[in-house]
mmCIF file of C-alpha atoms in Angstrom:
data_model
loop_
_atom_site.group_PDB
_atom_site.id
_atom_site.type_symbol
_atom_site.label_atom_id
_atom_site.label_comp_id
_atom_site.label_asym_id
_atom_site.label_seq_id
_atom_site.Cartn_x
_atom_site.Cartn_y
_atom_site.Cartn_z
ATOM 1 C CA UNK J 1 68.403 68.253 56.276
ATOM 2 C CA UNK J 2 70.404 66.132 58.432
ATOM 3 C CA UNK J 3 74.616 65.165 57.764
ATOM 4 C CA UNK J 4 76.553 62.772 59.458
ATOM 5 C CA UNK J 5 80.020 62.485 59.371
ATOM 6 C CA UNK J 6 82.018 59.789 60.059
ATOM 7 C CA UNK J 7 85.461 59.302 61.121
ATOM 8 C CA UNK J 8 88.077 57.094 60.498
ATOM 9 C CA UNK J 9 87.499 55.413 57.003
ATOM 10 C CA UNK J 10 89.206 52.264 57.869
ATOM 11 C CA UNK J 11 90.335 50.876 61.436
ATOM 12 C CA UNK J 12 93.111 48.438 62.047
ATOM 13 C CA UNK J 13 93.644 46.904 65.606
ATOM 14 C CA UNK J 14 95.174 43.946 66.836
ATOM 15 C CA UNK J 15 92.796 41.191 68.728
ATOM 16 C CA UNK J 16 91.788 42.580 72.260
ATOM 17 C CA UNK J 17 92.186 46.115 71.990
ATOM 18 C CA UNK J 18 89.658 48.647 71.842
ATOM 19 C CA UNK J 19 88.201 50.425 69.012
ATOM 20 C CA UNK J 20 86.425 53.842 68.682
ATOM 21 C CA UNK J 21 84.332 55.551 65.858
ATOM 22 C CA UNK J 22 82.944 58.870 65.769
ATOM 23 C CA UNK J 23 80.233 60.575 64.191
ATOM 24 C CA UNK J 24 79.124 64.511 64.257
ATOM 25 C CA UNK J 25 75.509 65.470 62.925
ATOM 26 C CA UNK J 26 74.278 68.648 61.771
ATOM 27 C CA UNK J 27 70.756 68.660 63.000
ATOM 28 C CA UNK J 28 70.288 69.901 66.942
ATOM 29 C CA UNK J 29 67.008 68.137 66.738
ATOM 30 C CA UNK J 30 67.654 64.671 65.899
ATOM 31 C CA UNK J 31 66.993 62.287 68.264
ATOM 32 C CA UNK J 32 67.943 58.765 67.393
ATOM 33 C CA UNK J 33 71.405 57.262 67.026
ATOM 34 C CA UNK J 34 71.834 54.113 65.851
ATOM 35 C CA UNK J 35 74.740 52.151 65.142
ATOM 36 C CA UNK J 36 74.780 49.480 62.236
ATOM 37 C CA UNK J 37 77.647 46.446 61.398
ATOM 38 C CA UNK J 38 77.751 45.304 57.830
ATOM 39 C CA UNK J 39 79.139 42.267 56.412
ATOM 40 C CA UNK J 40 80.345 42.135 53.005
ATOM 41 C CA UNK J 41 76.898 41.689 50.240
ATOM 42 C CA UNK J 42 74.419 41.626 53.917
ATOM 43 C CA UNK J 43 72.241 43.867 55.127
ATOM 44 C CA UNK J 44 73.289 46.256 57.963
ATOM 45 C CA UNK J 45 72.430 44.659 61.612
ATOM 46 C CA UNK J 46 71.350 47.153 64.858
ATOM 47 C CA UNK J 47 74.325 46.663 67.372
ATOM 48 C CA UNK J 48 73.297 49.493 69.297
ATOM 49 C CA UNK J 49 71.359 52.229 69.672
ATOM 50 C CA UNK J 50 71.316 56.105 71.789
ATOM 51 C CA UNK J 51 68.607 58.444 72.187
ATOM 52 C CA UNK J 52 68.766 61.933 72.769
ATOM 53 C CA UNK J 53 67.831 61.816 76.244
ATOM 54 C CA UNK J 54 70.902 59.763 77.312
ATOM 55 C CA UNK J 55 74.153 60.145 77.178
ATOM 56 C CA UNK J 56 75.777 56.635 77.209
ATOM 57 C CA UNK J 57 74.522 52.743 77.000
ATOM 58 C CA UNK J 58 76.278 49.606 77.020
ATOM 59 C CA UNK J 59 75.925 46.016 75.879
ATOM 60 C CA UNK J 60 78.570 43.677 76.927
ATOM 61 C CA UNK J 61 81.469 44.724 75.414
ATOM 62 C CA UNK J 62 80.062 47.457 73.126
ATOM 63 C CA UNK J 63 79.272 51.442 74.415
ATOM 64 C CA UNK J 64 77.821 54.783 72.556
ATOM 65 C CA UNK J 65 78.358 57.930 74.384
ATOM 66 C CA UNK J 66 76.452 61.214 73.044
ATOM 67 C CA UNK J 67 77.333 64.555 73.173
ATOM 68 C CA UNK J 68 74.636 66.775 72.233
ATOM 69 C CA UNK J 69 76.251 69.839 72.887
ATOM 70 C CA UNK J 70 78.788 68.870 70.071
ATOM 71 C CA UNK J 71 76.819 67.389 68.368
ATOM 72 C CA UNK J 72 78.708 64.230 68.496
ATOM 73 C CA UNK J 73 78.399 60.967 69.222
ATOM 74 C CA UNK J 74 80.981 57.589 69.375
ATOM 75 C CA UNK J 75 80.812 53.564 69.289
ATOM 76 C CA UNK J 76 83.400 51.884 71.530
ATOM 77 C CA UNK J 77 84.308 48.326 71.231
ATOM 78 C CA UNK J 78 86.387 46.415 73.985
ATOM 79 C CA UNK J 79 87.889 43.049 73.671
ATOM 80 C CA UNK J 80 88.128 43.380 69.966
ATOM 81 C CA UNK J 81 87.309 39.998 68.239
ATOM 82 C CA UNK J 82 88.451 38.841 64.705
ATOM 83 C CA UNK J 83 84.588 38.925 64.294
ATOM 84 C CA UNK J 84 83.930 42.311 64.969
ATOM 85 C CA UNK J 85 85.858 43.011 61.395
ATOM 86 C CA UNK J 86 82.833 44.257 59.417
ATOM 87 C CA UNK J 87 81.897 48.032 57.879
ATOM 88 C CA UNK J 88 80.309 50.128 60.940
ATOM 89 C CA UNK J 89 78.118 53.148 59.741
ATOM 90 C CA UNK J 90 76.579 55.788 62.594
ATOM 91 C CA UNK J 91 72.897 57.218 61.340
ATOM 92 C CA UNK J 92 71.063 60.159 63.015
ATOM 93 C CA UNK J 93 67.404 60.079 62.409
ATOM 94 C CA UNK J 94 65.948 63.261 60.788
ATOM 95 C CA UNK J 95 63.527 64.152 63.067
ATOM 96 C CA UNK J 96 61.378 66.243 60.047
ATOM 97 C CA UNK J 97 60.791 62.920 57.836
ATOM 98 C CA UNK J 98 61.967 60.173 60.294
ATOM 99 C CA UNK J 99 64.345 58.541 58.003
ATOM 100 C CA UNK J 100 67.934 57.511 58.815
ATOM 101 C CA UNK J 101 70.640 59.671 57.316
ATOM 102 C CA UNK J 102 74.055 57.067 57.489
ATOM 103 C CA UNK J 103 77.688 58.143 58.150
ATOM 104 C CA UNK J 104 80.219 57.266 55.570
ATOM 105 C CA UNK J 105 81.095 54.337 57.148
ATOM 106 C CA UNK J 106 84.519 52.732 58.976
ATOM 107 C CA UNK J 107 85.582 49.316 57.972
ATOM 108 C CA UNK J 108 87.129 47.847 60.977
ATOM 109 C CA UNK J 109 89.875 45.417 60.788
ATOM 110 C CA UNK J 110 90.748 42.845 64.011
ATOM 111 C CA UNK J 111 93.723 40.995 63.349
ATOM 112 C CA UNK J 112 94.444 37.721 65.253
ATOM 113 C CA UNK K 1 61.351 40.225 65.560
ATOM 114 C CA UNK K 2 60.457 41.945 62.917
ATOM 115 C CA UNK K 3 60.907 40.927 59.707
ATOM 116 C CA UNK K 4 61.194 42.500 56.629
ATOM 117 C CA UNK K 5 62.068 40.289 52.824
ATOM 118 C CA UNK K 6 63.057 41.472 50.056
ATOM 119 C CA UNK K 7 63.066 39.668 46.439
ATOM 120 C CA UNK K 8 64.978 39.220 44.473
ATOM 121 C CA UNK K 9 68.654 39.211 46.222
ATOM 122 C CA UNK K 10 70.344 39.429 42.911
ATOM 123 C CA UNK K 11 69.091 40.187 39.728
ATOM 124 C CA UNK K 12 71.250 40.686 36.226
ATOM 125 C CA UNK K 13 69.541 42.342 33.148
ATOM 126 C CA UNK K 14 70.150 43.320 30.196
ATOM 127 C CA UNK K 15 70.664 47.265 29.240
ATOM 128 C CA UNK K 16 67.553 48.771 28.851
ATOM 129 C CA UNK K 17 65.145 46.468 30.374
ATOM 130 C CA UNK K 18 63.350 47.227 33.606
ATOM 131 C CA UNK K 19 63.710 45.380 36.982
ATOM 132 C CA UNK K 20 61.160 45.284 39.905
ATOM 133 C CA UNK K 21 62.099 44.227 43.440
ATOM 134 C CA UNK K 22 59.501 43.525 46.554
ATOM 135 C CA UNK K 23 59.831 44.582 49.751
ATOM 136 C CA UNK K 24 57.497 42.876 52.250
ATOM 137 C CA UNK K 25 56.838 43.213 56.248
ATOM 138 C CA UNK K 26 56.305 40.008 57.196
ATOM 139 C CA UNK K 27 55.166 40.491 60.910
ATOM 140 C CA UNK K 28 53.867 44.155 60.879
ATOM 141 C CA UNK K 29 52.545 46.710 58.843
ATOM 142 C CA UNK K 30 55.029 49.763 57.834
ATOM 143 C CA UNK K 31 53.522 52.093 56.328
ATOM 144 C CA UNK K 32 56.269 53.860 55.774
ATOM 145 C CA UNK K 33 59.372 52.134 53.816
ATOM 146 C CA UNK K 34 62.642 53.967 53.026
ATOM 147 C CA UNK K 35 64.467 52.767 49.771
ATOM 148 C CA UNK K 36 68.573 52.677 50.013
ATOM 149 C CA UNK K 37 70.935 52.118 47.247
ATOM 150 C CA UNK K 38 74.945 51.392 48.157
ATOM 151 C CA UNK K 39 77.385 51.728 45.602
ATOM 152 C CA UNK K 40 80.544 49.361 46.701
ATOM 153 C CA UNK K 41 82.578 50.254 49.916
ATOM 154 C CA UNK K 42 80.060 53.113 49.978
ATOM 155 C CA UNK K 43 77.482 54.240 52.461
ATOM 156 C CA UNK K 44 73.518 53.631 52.064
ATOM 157 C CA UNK K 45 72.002 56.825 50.274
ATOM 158 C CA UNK K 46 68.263 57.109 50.156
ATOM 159 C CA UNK K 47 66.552 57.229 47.545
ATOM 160 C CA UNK K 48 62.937 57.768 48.271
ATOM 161 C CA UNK K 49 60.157 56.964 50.994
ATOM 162 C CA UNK K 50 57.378 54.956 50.315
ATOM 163 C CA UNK K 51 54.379 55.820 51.742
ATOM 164 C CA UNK K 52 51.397 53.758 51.486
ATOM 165 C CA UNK K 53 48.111 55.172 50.156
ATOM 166 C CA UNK K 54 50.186 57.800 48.738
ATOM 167 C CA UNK K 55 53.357 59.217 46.082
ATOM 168 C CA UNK K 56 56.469 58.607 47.228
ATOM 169 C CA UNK K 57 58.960 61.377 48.338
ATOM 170 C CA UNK K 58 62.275 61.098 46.303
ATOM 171 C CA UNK K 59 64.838 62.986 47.399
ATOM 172 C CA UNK K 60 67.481 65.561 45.888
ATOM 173 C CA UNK K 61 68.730 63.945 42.321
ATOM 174 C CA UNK K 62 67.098 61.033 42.284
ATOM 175 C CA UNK K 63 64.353 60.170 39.131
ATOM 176 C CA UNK K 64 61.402 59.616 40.040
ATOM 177 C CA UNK K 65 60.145 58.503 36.847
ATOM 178 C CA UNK K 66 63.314 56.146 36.481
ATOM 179 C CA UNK K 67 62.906 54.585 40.264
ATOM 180 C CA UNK K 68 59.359 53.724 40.401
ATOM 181 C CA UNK K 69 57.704 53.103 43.820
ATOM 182 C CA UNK K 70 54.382 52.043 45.085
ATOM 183 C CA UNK K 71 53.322 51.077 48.160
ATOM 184 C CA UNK K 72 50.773 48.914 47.182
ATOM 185 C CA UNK K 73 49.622 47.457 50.527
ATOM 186 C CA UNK K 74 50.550 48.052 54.959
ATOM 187 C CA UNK K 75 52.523 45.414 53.998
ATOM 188 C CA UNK K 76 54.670 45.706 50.249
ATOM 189 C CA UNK K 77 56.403 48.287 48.978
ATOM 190 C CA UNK K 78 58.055 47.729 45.320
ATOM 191 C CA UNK K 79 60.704 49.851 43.722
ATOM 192 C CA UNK K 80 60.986 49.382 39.336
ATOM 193 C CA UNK K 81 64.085 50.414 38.100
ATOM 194 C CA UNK K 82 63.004 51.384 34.714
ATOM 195 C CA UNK K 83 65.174 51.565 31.429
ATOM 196 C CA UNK K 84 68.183 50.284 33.633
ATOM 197 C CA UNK K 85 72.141 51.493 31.940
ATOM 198 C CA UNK K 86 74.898 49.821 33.902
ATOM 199 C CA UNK K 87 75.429 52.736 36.143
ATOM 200 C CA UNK K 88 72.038 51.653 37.542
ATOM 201 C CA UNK K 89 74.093 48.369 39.398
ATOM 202 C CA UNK K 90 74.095 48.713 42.720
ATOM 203 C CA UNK K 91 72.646 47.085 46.150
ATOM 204 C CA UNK K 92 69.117 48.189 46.331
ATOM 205 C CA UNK K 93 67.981 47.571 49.973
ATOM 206 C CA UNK K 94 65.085 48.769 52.158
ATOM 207 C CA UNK K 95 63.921 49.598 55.363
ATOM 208 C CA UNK K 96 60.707 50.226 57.608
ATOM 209 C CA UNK K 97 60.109 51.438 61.155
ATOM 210 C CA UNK K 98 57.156 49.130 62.741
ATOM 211 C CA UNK K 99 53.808 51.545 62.346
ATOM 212 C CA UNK K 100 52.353 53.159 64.957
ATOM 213 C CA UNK K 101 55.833 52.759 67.718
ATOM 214 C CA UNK K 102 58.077 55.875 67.244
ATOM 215 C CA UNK K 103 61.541 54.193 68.670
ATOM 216 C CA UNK K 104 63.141 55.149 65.586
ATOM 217 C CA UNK K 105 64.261 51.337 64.986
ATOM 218 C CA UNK K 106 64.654 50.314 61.329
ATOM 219 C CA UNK K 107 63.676 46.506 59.936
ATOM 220 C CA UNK K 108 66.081 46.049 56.888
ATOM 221 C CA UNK K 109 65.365 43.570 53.737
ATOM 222 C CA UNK K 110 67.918 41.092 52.833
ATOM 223 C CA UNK K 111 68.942 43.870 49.913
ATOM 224 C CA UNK K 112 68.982 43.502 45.955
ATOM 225 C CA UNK K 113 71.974 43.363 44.032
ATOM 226 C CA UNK K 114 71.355 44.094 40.430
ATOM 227 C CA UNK K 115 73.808 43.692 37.702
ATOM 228 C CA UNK K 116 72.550 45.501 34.643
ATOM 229 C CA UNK K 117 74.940 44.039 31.452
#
């Protein structure tokens, strides 16, 4: 089955700089990457999503670039905002039951 | 959107007892639902999939006759946490892709966090 891995645990940056997560899956075949943010005792919201077939997207001030040769794939954030500060977890959909398999997760801290 | 609800939020019981919480589609039918549990600052692990019309698929290590699930309608999917010990607390929280539109997409419930005493 599918594993994500997710790197760093924790992010600290100062208001207005940029922020980047990464992820590596195991499964070749997966084909769906979302990205989730996650406020303390909420569910996890969609911020952005990749598919296979594509190697970047952006919204505004937030990016996901794949690499499916590596098997990798990242979330950038620009213009870092105190409320951005949330847990982020990557997920790779395993493409043999459908579900979501969720990196560890990074808790990102913006600091005024 | 779609919308998905999920009852109770929080729930505290007492050692032993058993718990039920509801998921519910509100504007489509999933007839698939995926069951998560997070333990604090922890990632969401799944539990099981819920498929309606049929038995659930639990994954690796997880009870199946502890973590009940049925999938009673296109629309409701309930999960029974049966005989719940403390190490049973936890934020119970699920998820469905809209039926029938293979984007992948998952519609999460509010989640449930259960204290068990």
């Amino acid at each position: 089955g599918e594993n994500v891995e997710q790197h760093p645990s924790t992010l600290s940056v100062q208001e207005g700089d940029s922020a980047v997560i990464k992820c590596t899956y195991s499964d070749s075949a997966s084909n769906y990457f979302p990205w989730y943010k996650q406020e303390l005792g909420k569910r996890p919201q969609l911020i952005i999503d990749i598919r296979s077939n594509v190697g970047e997207k952006k919204d505004q001030r937030i990016a996901v670039t794949l690499n499916k040769t590596a098997k990798h794939f990242s979330l950038h954030i620009t213009e870092t905002q105190p409320e951005d500060s949330a847990v982020y977890f990557c997920a790779a959909r395993d493409t043999g039951f459908q579900k979501l398999v969720f990196g560890t997760g990074t808790r990102l801290l913006v600091s005024p | 959107g779609a919308v998905v609800s999920q009852h109770p939020s929080w729930v505290i019981c007492k050692s032993g007892t058993s718990v039920k919480i509801e998921c519910r589609s509100l504007d489509f039918q999933a007839t698939t639902m995926f069951w998560y549990r997070q333990f604090p600052k922890q990632s969401l692990m799944l539990m099981a999939t819920s498929n309606e019309g049929s038995k659930a698929t639990y994954e690796q290590g997880v009870e199946k006759d502890k973590f009940l699930i049925n999938h009673a309608s296109l629309t409701l999917s309930t999960l029974t946490v049966t005989s719940a010990h403390p190490e049973d607390s936890s934020f119970y929280i699920c998820s469905a892709p809209i039926s029938g539109r293979d984007t992948g997409e998952l519609f999460f419930g509010e989640g449930s966090r259960l204290t068990v005493l």
